[in-house]
Amino acid sequence: AAAAATFAAQLSSATTRTSKSALANGTTTGMKHHHRGGGLGGAPYMNCGSSSLCGVLVLESGYGPPDYHHDVPCVHGIWPETGSYGSSQCIAPSDTSDPTSMASCYDDLGFMTHEWEKHGTCAGVKDSDDFFSQVCSLSAQPLSVMQPLRAQSQSLADMASALKNGGYPVYYVDDVDSQIYISVCASNDGQWKIADVSQFSTKC
């Protein structure tokens, strides 16, 4: 129980990949989102099938360059794969207001606001609270798979293999920023689920 509490505290203290200064300088991952795909050697184009929404749950290993370097793995966010990244619809929330309080798996409200404006406002959710509640809930278990490997200084590839062995649909491994993308989908209700691309049409 004590070890679990310590791990939870570590995750809580290292839940975001960037600082406010990095946001101010325009160096967030979301702003670099365009580097991965569209024939540029990044993640492949994602086909949602008959699902309204599809995308990736992005998890950071903690091994990345400065803005991505943490002692424990953490969640980056959910990115609907719209436009040149995939066939997902962009479904606006009922309430577009920016977040005003910290979600349990983040520690930087400025970064949360960026993730919301860049990705959450296309995720079909009710509002920012709904979006970040889902981000934290979906990321908790896969992060618990990655954390002991990070503590043992095992590699990004080791983490990806452990996730695959645990039944998580690893869609892409980002070697540049040391992140792992897990495929996710949602129907018009905006409830995101972890699912392999082949299961989008049946699960969502």
Tab-separated table of C-alpha atoms in Angstrom:
chain	number	residue	atom	x	y	z
A	1	ALA	CA	0.000	0.000	0.000
A	2	ALA	CA	2.860	2.360	0.861
A	3	ALA	CA	4.561	1.609	-2.467
A	4	ALA	CA	1.324	2.262	-4.343
A	5	ALA	CA	0.890	5.571	-2.542
A	6	THR	CA	4.455	6.560	-3.379
A	7	PHE	CA	3.910	5.709	-7.043
A	8	ALA	CA	0.678	7.706	-7.125
A	9	ALA	CA	2.504	10.688	-5.649
A	10	GLN	CA	5.283	10.351	-8.223
A	11	LEU	CA	2.784	10.270	-11.075
A	12	SER	CA	0.955	13.264	-9.648
A	13	SER	CA	4.177	15.255	-9.473
A	14	ALA	CA	5.358	14.375	-12.973
A	15	THR	CA	2.232	14.425	-15.083
A	16	THR	CA	3.107	17.018	-17.668
A	17	ARG	CA	5.911	17.097	-20.186
A	18	THR	CA	6.487	20.809	-20.333
A	19	SER	CA	6.873	24.015	-18.396
A	20	LYS	CA	5.082	27.323	-18.751
A	21	SER	CA	8.242	28.759	-20.282
A	22	ALA	CA	8.212	26.061	-22.936
A	23	LEU	CA	4.600	26.918	-23.717
A	24	ALA	CA	5.486	30.573	-23.995
A	25	ASN	CA	8.308	29.727	-26.372
A	26	GLY	CA	6.063	27.551	-28.530
A	27	THR	CA	7.930	24.319	-27.864
A	28	THR	CA	5.084	22.073	-26.717
A	29	THR	CA	4.566	18.662	-28.295
A	30	GLY	CA	1.115	19.638	-29.457
A	31	MET	CA	2.677	22.456	-31.457
A	32	LYS	CA	5.127	19.938	-32.910
A	33	HIS	CA	2.240	17.609	-33.732
A	34	HIS	CA	2.703	18.222	-37.464
A	35	HIS	CA	6.105	16.478	-37.540
A	36	ARG	CA	4.681	12.960	-37.283
A	37	GLY	CA	2.763	11.782	-40.315
A	38	GLY	CA	1.672	12.785	-43.747
A	39	GLY	CA	4.565	10.843	-45.266
A	40	LEU	CA	7.151	12.516	-43.028
A	41	GLY	CA	8.192	9.289	-41.345
A	42	GLY	CA	5.829	9.625	-38.379
A	43	ALA	CA	2.677	7.812	-37.351
A	44	PRO	CA	0.610	6.413	-40.227
A	45	TYR	CA	-2.717	7.938	-41.285
A	46	MET	CA	-5.446	6.585	-38.995
A	47	ASN	CA	-8.675	5.218	-40.480
A	48	CYS	CA	-11.594	5.391	-38.050
A	49	GLY	CA	-13.732	2.947	-40.021
A	50	SER	CA	-17.350	3.596	-39.100
A	51	SER	CA	-16.429	5.278	-35.799
A	52	SER	CA	-17.087	8.990	-35.526
A	53	LEU	CA	-13.931	9.703	-33.561
A	54	CYS	CA	-10.535	8.055	-33.388
A	55	GLY	CA	-7.106	9.087	-32.228
A	56	VAL	CA	-4.192	8.337	-29.947
A	57	LEU	CA	-3.575	8.384	-26.220
A	58	VAL	CA	-0.023	9.756	-26.002
A	59	LEU	CA	2.177	8.578	-23.120
A	60	GLU	CA	5.641	9.909	-22.368
A	61	SER	CA	8.348	7.502	-21.241
A	62	GLY	CA	10.301	10.238	-19.467
A	63	TYR	CA	13.397	9.580	-21.606
A	64	GLY	CA	12.815	12.369	-24.115
A	65	PRO	CA	14.645	15.673	-24.649
A	66	PRO	CA	14.444	18.328	-21.895
A	67	ASP	CA	10.759	19.232	-22.147
A	68	TYR	CA	9.915	15.517	-22.217
A	69	HIS	CA	12.296	14.331	-19.515
A	70	HIS	CA	10.718	13.076	-16.272
A	71	ASP	CA	11.596	10.642	-13.511
A	72	VAL	CA	8.410	8.667	-14.178
A	73	PRO	CA	6.238	8.140	-17.274
A	74	CYS	CA	3.332	10.559	-17.665
A	75	VAL	CA	0.398	11.255	-19.936
A	76	HIS	CA	0.583	13.849	-22.682
A	77	GLY	CA	-3.043	13.705	-23.821
A	78	ILE	CA	-5.644	12.367	-26.228
A	79	TRP	CA	-5.240	13.544	-29.809
A	80	PRO	CA	-8.176	13.016	-32.212
A	81	GLU	CA	-6.604	12.177	-35.581
A	82	THR	CA	-8.286	14.732	-37.814
A	83	GLY	CA	-7.275	16.258	-41.139
A	84	SER	CA	-3.987	14.918	-42.491
A	85	TYR	CA	-3.565	12.629	-39.466
A	86	GLY	CA	-6.691	10.523	-39.845
A	87	SER	CA	-10.359	10.294	-40.741
A	88	SER	CA	-11.694	11.335	-37.326
A	89	GLN	CA	-14.424	13.916	-37.234
A	90	CYS	CA	-13.841	17.057	-35.208
A	91	ILE	CA	-16.826	17.195	-32.872
A	92	ALA	CA	-16.993	20.350	-30.769
A	93	PRO	CA	-17.797	20.229	-27.050
A	94	SER	CA	-21.013	21.561	-25.554
A	95	ASP	CA	-18.900	24.013	-23.542
A	96	THR	CA	-15.646	25.294	-25.051
A	97	SER	CA	-14.469	27.100	-21.882
A	98	ASP	CA	-10.839	26.559	-20.933
A	99	PRO	CA	-10.052	24.456	-17.850
A	100	THR	CA	-9.920	26.384	-14.566
A	101	SER	CA	-8.661	23.679	-12.214
A	102	MET	CA	-5.953	21.019	-12.313
A	103	ALA	CA	-6.834	17.494	-13.406
A	104	SER	CA	-5.411	14.694	-11.277
A	105	CYS	CA	-2.879	13.582	-13.897
A	106	TYR	CA	-1.489	17.023	-14.779
A	107	ASP	CA	0.445	19.657	-12.858
A	108	ASP	CA	0.420	22.596	-15.277
A	109	LEU	CA	-2.835	24.404	-16.021
A	110	GLY	CA	-1.225	26.271	-18.916
A	111	PHE	CA	-0.323	23.009	-20.606
A	112	MET	CA	-3.808	21.637	-19.965
A	113	THR	CA	-5.265	24.707	-21.653
A	114	HIS	CA	-3.037	24.105	-24.659
A	115	GLU	CA	-4.075	20.439	-24.890
A	116	TRP	CA	-7.725	21.408	-24.590
A	117	GLU	CA	-7.592	24.084	-27.273
A	118	LYS	CA	-5.427	22.009	-29.618
A	119	HIS	CA	-7.049	18.580	-29.205
A	120	GLY	CA	-9.870	18.489	-26.659
A	121	THR	CA	-12.141	20.823	-28.591
A	122	CYS	CA	-12.349	18.202	-31.366
A	123	ALA	CA	-12.918	15.233	-29.022
A	124	GLY	CA	-16.721	15.265	-28.851
A	125	VAL	CA	-16.726	15.628	-25.050
A	126	LYS	CA	-19.061	17.732	-22.915
A	127	ASP	CA	-16.428	20.133	-21.624
A	128	SER	CA	-12.811	20.342	-20.474
A	129	ASP	CA	-13.557	18.548	-17.186
A	130	ASP	CA	-15.004	15.621	-19.115
A	131	PHE	CA	-12.015	15.556	-21.471
A	132	PHE	CA	-9.318	15.536	-18.807
A	133	SER	CA	-11.224	13.098	-16.618
A	134	GLN	CA	-11.129	10.664	-19.532
A	135	VAL	CA	-7.449	11.368	-20.262
A	136	CYS	CA	-6.508	10.588	-16.658
A	137	SER	CA	-8.715	7.515	-16.435
A	138	LEU	CA	-7.545	5.951	-19.704
A	139	SER	CA	-3.867	6.585	-19.037
A	140	ALA	CA	-3.698	5.263	-15.476
A	141	GLN	CA	-3.329	1.558	-16.247
A	142	PRO	CA	-0.870	1.747	-19.153
A	143	LEU	CA	1.272	4.167	-17.144
A	144	SER	CA	1.344	1.631	-14.324
A	145	VAL	CA	2.850	-0.845	-16.805
A	146	MET	CA	5.514	1.641	-17.906
A	147	GLN	CA	6.530	2.978	-14.482
A	148	PRO	CA	8.489	-0.009	-13.117
A	149	LEU	CA	10.366	-0.296	-16.408
A	150	ARG	CA	11.338	3.370	-16.218
A	151	ALA	CA	12.502	2.819	-12.635
A	152	GLN	CA	14.754	0.021	-13.931
A	153	SER	CA	16.057	2.240	-16.770
A	154	GLN	CA	14.633	-0.098	-19.378
A	155	SER	CA	14.170	1.287	-22.868
A	156	LEU	CA	11.287	2.887	-24.736
A	157	ALA	CA	11.119	-0.278	-26.844
A	158	ASP	CA	10.869	-2.363	-23.673
A	159	MET	CA	7.962	-0.222	-22.514
A	160	ALA	CA	6.198	-0.586	-25.864
A	161	SER	CA	6.690	-4.361	-25.775
A	162	ALA	CA	5.328	-4.575	-22.233
A	163	LEU	CA	2.253	-2.599	-23.248
A	164	LYS	CA	1.662	-4.842	-26.255
A	165	ASN	CA	2.100	-7.933	-24.089
A	166	GLY	CA	-0.415	-6.443	-21.677
A	167	GLY	CA	-3.001	-6.169	-24.448
A	168	TYR	CA	-2.658	-2.451	-25.160
A	169	PRO	CA	-2.881	-1.490	-28.856
A	170	VAL	CA	0.386	0.373	-29.449
A	171	TYR	CA	-0.178	2.357	-32.638
A	172	TYR	CA	3.159	4.137	-32.927
A	173	VAL	CA	6.410	4.625	-31.021
A	174	ASP	CA	7.843	8.131	-31.250
A	175	ASP	CA	11.615	7.765	-30.931
A	176	VAL	CA	12.211	11.517	-31.253
A	177	ASP	CA	10.334	12.611	-28.125
A	178	SER	CA	10.261	9.136	-26.529
A	179	GLN	CA	6.497	8.722	-26.513
A	180	ILE	CA	4.124	5.820	-27.097
A	181	TYR	CA	0.813	6.274	-28.908
A	182	ILE	CA	-2.058	3.940	-27.963
A	183	SER	CA	-5.023	3.867	-30.342
A	184	VAL	CA	-8.372	5.059	-28.977
A	185	CYS	CA	-11.834	5.723	-30.387
A	186	ALA	CA	-15.201	7.199	-29.431
A	187	SER	CA	-18.700	7.342	-30.810
A	188	ASN	CA	-20.865	10.449	-30.952
A	189	ASP	CA	-21.289	10.295	-27.167
A	190	GLY	CA	-17.656	11.381	-26.738
A	191	GLN	CA	-16.756	8.431	-24.478
A	192	TRP	CA	-13.234	7.411	-25.441
A	193	LYS	CA	-12.091	3.793	-25.281
A	194	ILE	CA	-8.773	2.059	-25.780
A	195	ALA	CA	-9.135	-0.113	-28.877
A	196	ASP	CA	-7.093	-1.540	-31.712
A	197	VAL	CA	-7.740	0.150	-35.045
A	198	SER	CA	-9.279	-3.098	-36.306
A	199	GLN	CA	-11.839	-2.891	-33.483
A	200	PHE	CA	-12.901	0.738	-33.935
A	201	SER	CA	-16.105	-0.053	-35.815
A	202	THR	CA	-17.257	-2.633	-33.246
A	203	LYS	CA	-16.148	-0.893	-30.026
A	204	CYS	CA	-17.103	2.648	-31.008
